[in-house]
Amino acid sequence: MAARRGGSGPRAAQTGGAEIARRVLALPEVATAVWVAAFVGLPNEPDTRQLLAALRAHGTRVLLPAVREDLDLDFREFTGALVPGALGTREPPPAAPAVDLAAADVVLVPAVAVDRRGHRLGRGGGSYDRALRRVHPQAPLVAVVDDLAIVDGVPVDAHDLSVSVIVTPTQVVRRGPV
């Protein structure tokens, strides 16, 4: 899967980032949200920088993950500054206010792969699987991925939570039957 996604290049990432920002901001769930938990895309993930800026410009408060030593995720308010984090991530500085993930009205998540039933495959560390247990039950989970990340099926474990929406640079997919 990573090999299929590796050749997009910086120009495609910039274009994709703008389209993802436009599509995410158009979601009714996001348009009315006070808090949105998001992520800073890694090199092999969609570029979310324009999305983060657009959310803040819209007046939406943004939470970003910070990787702990045990590889679990804490969430901090994003106010514009990012520092290097564990595993190659970029995250708010340690002094940024910590906020319970349950405060998020919408949670945007990365995925290596996702199917149209909303099953997502992460990077294998379980960090997001553990963090998503703390999400408010009414908060929609939205996978933000490249087009090639949508696949016919992914392995599912009993503890996995499904996303209700998938956003790519070219489409928005609402979850089909589970």
mmCIF file of C-alpha atoms in Angstrom:
data_model
loop_
_atom_site.group_PDB
_atom_site.id
_atom_site.type_symbol
_atom_site.label_atom_id
_atom_site.label_comp_id
_atom_site.label_asym_id
_atom_site.label_seq_id
_atom_site.Cartn_x
_atom_site.Cartn_y
_atom_site.Cartn_z
ATOM 1 C CA MET A 1 0.000 0.000 0.000
ATOM 2 C CA ALA A 2 2.777 2.455 0.880
ATOM 3 C CA ALA A 3 4.427 1.774 -2.476
ATOM 4 C CA ARG A 4 1.191 2.658 -4.281
ATOM 5 C CA ARG A 5 1.047 5.994 -2.465
ATOM 6 C CA GLY A 6 4.699 7.006 -2.490
ATOM 7 C CA GLY A 7 4.990 8.797 -5.827
ATOM 8 C CA SER A 8 2.655 11.743 -5.510
ATOM 9 C CA GLY A 9 5.329 14.444 -5.161
ATOM 10 C CA PRO A 10 5.151 17.901 -3.547
ATOM 11 C CA ARG A 11 3.022 19.515 -6.285
ATOM 12 C CA ALA A 12 0.357 16.812 -5.985
ATOM 13 C CA ALA A 13 0.464 17.124 -2.196
ATOM 14 C CA GLN A 14 -0.136 20.893 -2.409
ATOM 15 C CA THR A 15 -3.056 20.475 -4.816
ATOM 16 C CA GLY A 16 -4.430 17.573 -2.815
ATOM 17 C CA GLY A 17 -4.087 19.560 0.392
ATOM 18 C CA ALA A 18 -6.163 22.425 -0.990
ATOM 19 C CA GLU A 19 -8.857 20.052 -2.235
ATOM 20 C CA ILE A 20 -8.935 18.161 1.053
ATOM 21 C CA ALA A 21 -9.275 21.440 2.958
ATOM 22 C CA ARG A 22 -12.170 22.491 0.718
ATOM 23 C CA ARG A 23 -13.967 19.150 1.048
ATOM 24 C CA VAL A 24 -13.493 18.848 4.820
ATOM 25 C CA LEU A 25 -14.676 22.418 5.452
ATOM 26 C CA ALA A 26 -17.799 21.704 3.367
ATOM 27 C CA LEU A 27 -18.836 18.794 5.604
ATOM 28 C CA PRO A 28 -21.879 19.796 7.699
ATOM 29 C CA GLU A 29 -20.285 18.050 10.680
ATOM 30 C CA VAL A 30 -17.234 20.302 10.449
ATOM 31 C CA ALA A 31 -19.094 23.508 9.550
ATOM 32 C CA THR A 32 -20.860 23.497 12.932
ATOM 33 C CA ALA A 33 -17.997 22.128 15.043
ATOM 34 C CA VAL A 34 -16.410 24.140 17.833
ATOM 35 C CA TRP A 35 -13.519 21.673 18.278
ATOM 36 C CA VAL A 36 -12.034 19.500 15.528
ATOM 37 C CA ALA A 37 -9.338 16.956 16.299
ATOM 38 C CA ALA A 38 -7.058 16.663 13.287
ATOM 39 C CA PHE A 39 -3.516 15.575 12.428
ATOM 40 C CA VAL A 40 -0.452 16.879 10.660
ATOM 41 C CA GLY A 41 0.087 14.646 7.640
ATOM 42 C CA LEU A 42 3.321 12.676 7.481
ATOM 43 C CA PRO A 43 5.215 12.601 4.157
ATOM 44 C CA ASN A 44 3.191 9.593 2.929
ATOM 45 C CA GLU A 45 -0.146 11.051 4.098
ATOM 46 C CA PRO A 46 -2.281 13.894 2.753
ATOM 47 C CA ASP A 47 -0.924 17.382 3.372
ATOM 48 C CA THR A 48 -3.195 18.853 6.046
ATOM 49 C CA ARG A 49 -1.438 22.206 6.553
ATOM 50 C CA GLN A 50 -3.981 24.144 4.472
ATOM 51 C CA LEU A 51 -6.816 22.381 6.262
ATOM 52 C CA LEU A 52 -5.421 23.284 9.686
ATOM 53 C CA ALA A 53 -5.021 26.930 8.658
ATOM 54 C CA ALA A 54 -8.528 27.027 7.167
ATOM 55 C CA LEU A 55 -10.099 25.523 10.283
ATOM 56 C CA ARG A 56 -8.421 28.126 12.474
ATOM 57 C CA ALA A 57 -9.376 30.941 10.069
ATOM 58 C CA HIS A 58 -12.979 29.713 10.296
ATOM 59 C CA GLY A 59 -12.802 30.098 14.092
ATOM 60 C CA THR A 60 -12.722 26.370 14.763
ATOM 61 C CA ARG A 61 -10.506 25.279 17.629
ATOM 62 C CA VAL A 62 -8.131 22.521 16.559
ATOM 63 C CA LEU A 63 -6.704 19.639 18.562
ATOM 64 C CA LEU A 64 -3.610 17.803 17.352
ATOM 65 C CA PRO A 65 -2.085 14.594 18.679
ATOM 66 C CA ALA A 66 1.158 14.495 20.591
ATOM 67 C CA VAL A 67 2.840 11.087 20.781
ATOM 68 C CA ARG A 68 3.727 10.014 24.325
ATOM 69 C CA GLU A 69 6.670 7.799 25.266
ATOM 70 C CA ASP A 70 4.309 4.801 25.505
ATOM 71 C CA LEU A 71 3.103 5.635 21.937
ATOM 72 C CA ASP A 72 -0.344 6.605 23.178
ATOM 73 C CA LEU A 73 -1.688 9.982 22.054
ATOM 74 C CA ASP A 74 -2.439 13.090 24.060
ATOM 75 C CA PHE A 75 -4.221 15.956 22.331
ATOM 76 C CA ARG A 76 -3.196 19.588 22.579
ATOM 77 C CA GLU A 77 -4.728 22.752 21.217
ATOM 78 C CA PHE A 78 -3.058 23.892 18.000
ATOM 79 C CA THR A 79 -2.390 27.621 17.993
ATOM 80 C CA GLY A 80 -0.061 27.690 14.989
ATOM 81 C CA ALA A 81 3.238 26.420 16.379
ATOM 82 C CA LEU A 82 4.515 22.893 15.728
ATOM 83 C CA VAL A 83 7.576 21.075 17.031
ATOM 84 C CA PRO A 84 9.128 17.742 16.039
ATOM 85 C CA GLY A 85 7.480 14.819 17.804
ATOM 86 C CA ALA A 86 8.098 11.104 18.132
ATOM 87 C CA LEU A 87 7.953 8.861 15.064
ATOM 88 C CA GLY A 88 8.581 11.747 12.668
ATOM 89 C CA THR A 89 5.419 13.614 13.620
ATOM 90 C CA ARG A 90 4.902 17.354 14.050
ATOM 91 C CA GLU A 91 2.852 18.356 17.072
ATOM 92 C CA PRO A 92 1.953 21.339 19.246
ATOM 93 C CA PRO A 93 4.673 22.256 21.751
ATOM 94 C CA PRO A 94 4.498 20.678 25.224
ATOM 95 C CA ALA A 95 3.334 24.011 26.689
ATOM 96 C CA ALA A 96 0.208 24.004 24.480
ATOM 97 C CA PRO A 97 -2.991 23.396 26.442
ATOM 98 C CA ALA A 98 -3.904 19.718 26.775
ATOM 99 C CA VAL A 99 -7.550 19.038 25.909
ATOM 100 C CA ASP A 100 -9.523 15.843 26.455
ATOM 101 C CA LEU A 101 -10.276 14.223 23.104
ATOM 102 C CA ALA A 102 -13.900 13.849 24.247
ATOM 103 C CA ALA A 103 -14.230 17.627 23.683
ATOM 104 C CA ALA A 104 -13.869 17.164 19.915
ATOM 105 C CA ASP A 105 -17.056 17.569 17.902
ATOM 106 C CA VAL A 106 -15.411 15.855 14.904
ATOM 107 C CA VAL A 107 -12.271 13.713 14.738
ATOM 108 C CA LEU A 108 -10.189 13.593 11.547
ATOM 109 C CA VAL A 109 -7.958 10.526 11.374
ATOM 110 C CA PRO A 110 -5.226 9.298 9.054
ATOM 111 C CA ALA A 111 -5.263 5.804 7.590
ATOM 112 C CA VAL A 112 -2.992 3.653 5.490
ATOM 113 C CA ALA A 113 -6.128 2.174 3.934
ATOM 114 C CA VAL A 114 -9.878 2.478 4.407
ATOM 115 C CA ASP A 115 -12.809 0.690 2.820
ATOM 116 C CA ARG A 116 -16.242 2.054 1.920
ATOM 117 C CA ARG A 117 -17.734 0.406 5.004
ATOM 118 C CA GLY A 118 -15.558 2.740 7.101
ATOM 119 C CA HIS A 119 -13.039 0.187 8.298
ATOM 120 C CA ARG A 120 -9.615 1.800 8.578
ATOM 121 C CA LEU A 121 -6.145 0.370 8.714
ATOM 122 C CA GLY A 122 -3.648 2.408 10.692
ATOM 123 C CA ARG A 123 0.109 2.167 10.822
ATOM 124 C CA GLY A 124 0.015 -0.810 13.164
ATOM 125 C CA GLY A 125 0.995 0.773 16.488
ATOM 126 C CA GLY A 126 -2.540 1.055 17.848
ATOM 127 C CA SER A 127 -2.079 4.692 18.933
ATOM 128 C CA TYR A 128 -5.227 5.908 17.202
ATOM 129 C CA ASP A 129 -7.211 2.802 18.160
ATOM 130 C CA ARG A 130 -6.519 3.560 21.827
ATOM 131 C CA ALA A 131 -7.142 7.296 21.452
ATOM 132 C CA LEU A 132 -10.433 6.842 19.608
ATOM 133 C CA ARG A 133 -11.851 5.059 22.661
ATOM 134 C CA ARG A 134 -11.860 8.507 24.329
ATOM 135 C CA VAL A 135 -13.934 10.199 21.605
ATOM 136 C CA HIS A 136 -17.457 11.332 22.489
ATOM 137 C CA PRO A 137 -19.884 8.711 21.077
ATOM 138 C CA GLN A 138 -21.702 11.357 18.988
ATOM 139 C CA ALA A 139 -18.517 12.731 17.394
ATOM 140 C CA PRO A 140 -18.134 11.537 13.799
ATOM 141 C CA LEU A 141 -14.838 9.982 12.750
ATOM 142 C CA VAL A 142 -13.615 11.186 9.359
ATOM 143 C CA ALA A 143 -10.734 9.497 7.525
ATOM 144 C CA VAL A 144 -8.620 11.955 5.529
ATOM 145 C CA VAL A 145 -6.661 9.973 2.956
ATOM 146 C CA ASP A 146 -5.278 9.965 -0.569
ATOM 147 C CA ASP A 147 -7.496 8.449 -3.267
ATOM 148 C CA LEU A 148 -5.369 5.299 -3.501
ATOM 149 C CA ALA A 149 -6.000 4.551 0.181
ATOM 150 C CA ILE A 150 -9.616 3.546 -0.535
ATOM 151 C CA VAL A 151 -9.571 -0.224 -0.975
ATOM 152 C CA ASP A 152 -12.109 -3.036 -1.240
ATOM 153 C CA GLY A 153 -11.557 -4.266 2.312
ATOM 154 C CA VAL A 154 -9.243 -4.086 5.301
ATOM 155 C CA PRO A 155 -8.744 -6.496 8.203
ATOM 156 C CA VAL A 156 -11.024 -5.669 11.131
ATOM 157 C CA ASP A 157 -10.567 -6.517 14.802
ATOM 158 C CA ALA A 158 -13.312 -6.416 17.427
ATOM 159 C CA HIS A 159 -11.834 -3.257 19.011
ATOM 160 C CA ASP A 160 -11.650 -1.281 15.734
ATOM 161 C CA LEU A 161 -13.911 1.740 15.320
ATOM 162 C CA SER A 162 -15.229 2.630 11.877
ATOM 163 C CA VAL A 163 -15.186 6.061 10.289
ATOM 164 C CA SER A 164 -18.456 7.508 9.050
ATOM 165 C CA VAL A 165 -16.934 9.669 6.301
ATOM 166 C CA ILE A 166 -13.892 9.374 4.029
ATOM 167 C CA VAL A 167 -12.413 12.507 2.451
ATOM 168 C CA THR A 168 -9.870 12.413 -0.379
ATOM 169 C CA PRO A 169 -8.677 15.137 -2.749
ATOM 170 C CA THR A 170 -11.349 14.086 -5.263
ATOM 171 C CA GLN A 171 -14.310 12.801 -3.263
ATOM 172 C CA VAL A 172 -16.305 12.514 -0.069
ATOM 173 C CA VAL A 173 -17.559 9.014 0.696
ATOM 174 C CA ARG A 174 -20.264 8.414 3.295
ATOM 175 C CA ARG A 175 -20.024 4.997 4.922
ATOM 176 C CA GLY A 176 -22.038 2.249 3.351
ATOM 177 C CA PRO A 177 -23.541 -0.760 5.136
ATOM 178 C CA VAL A 178 -21.283 -2.334 7.736
#
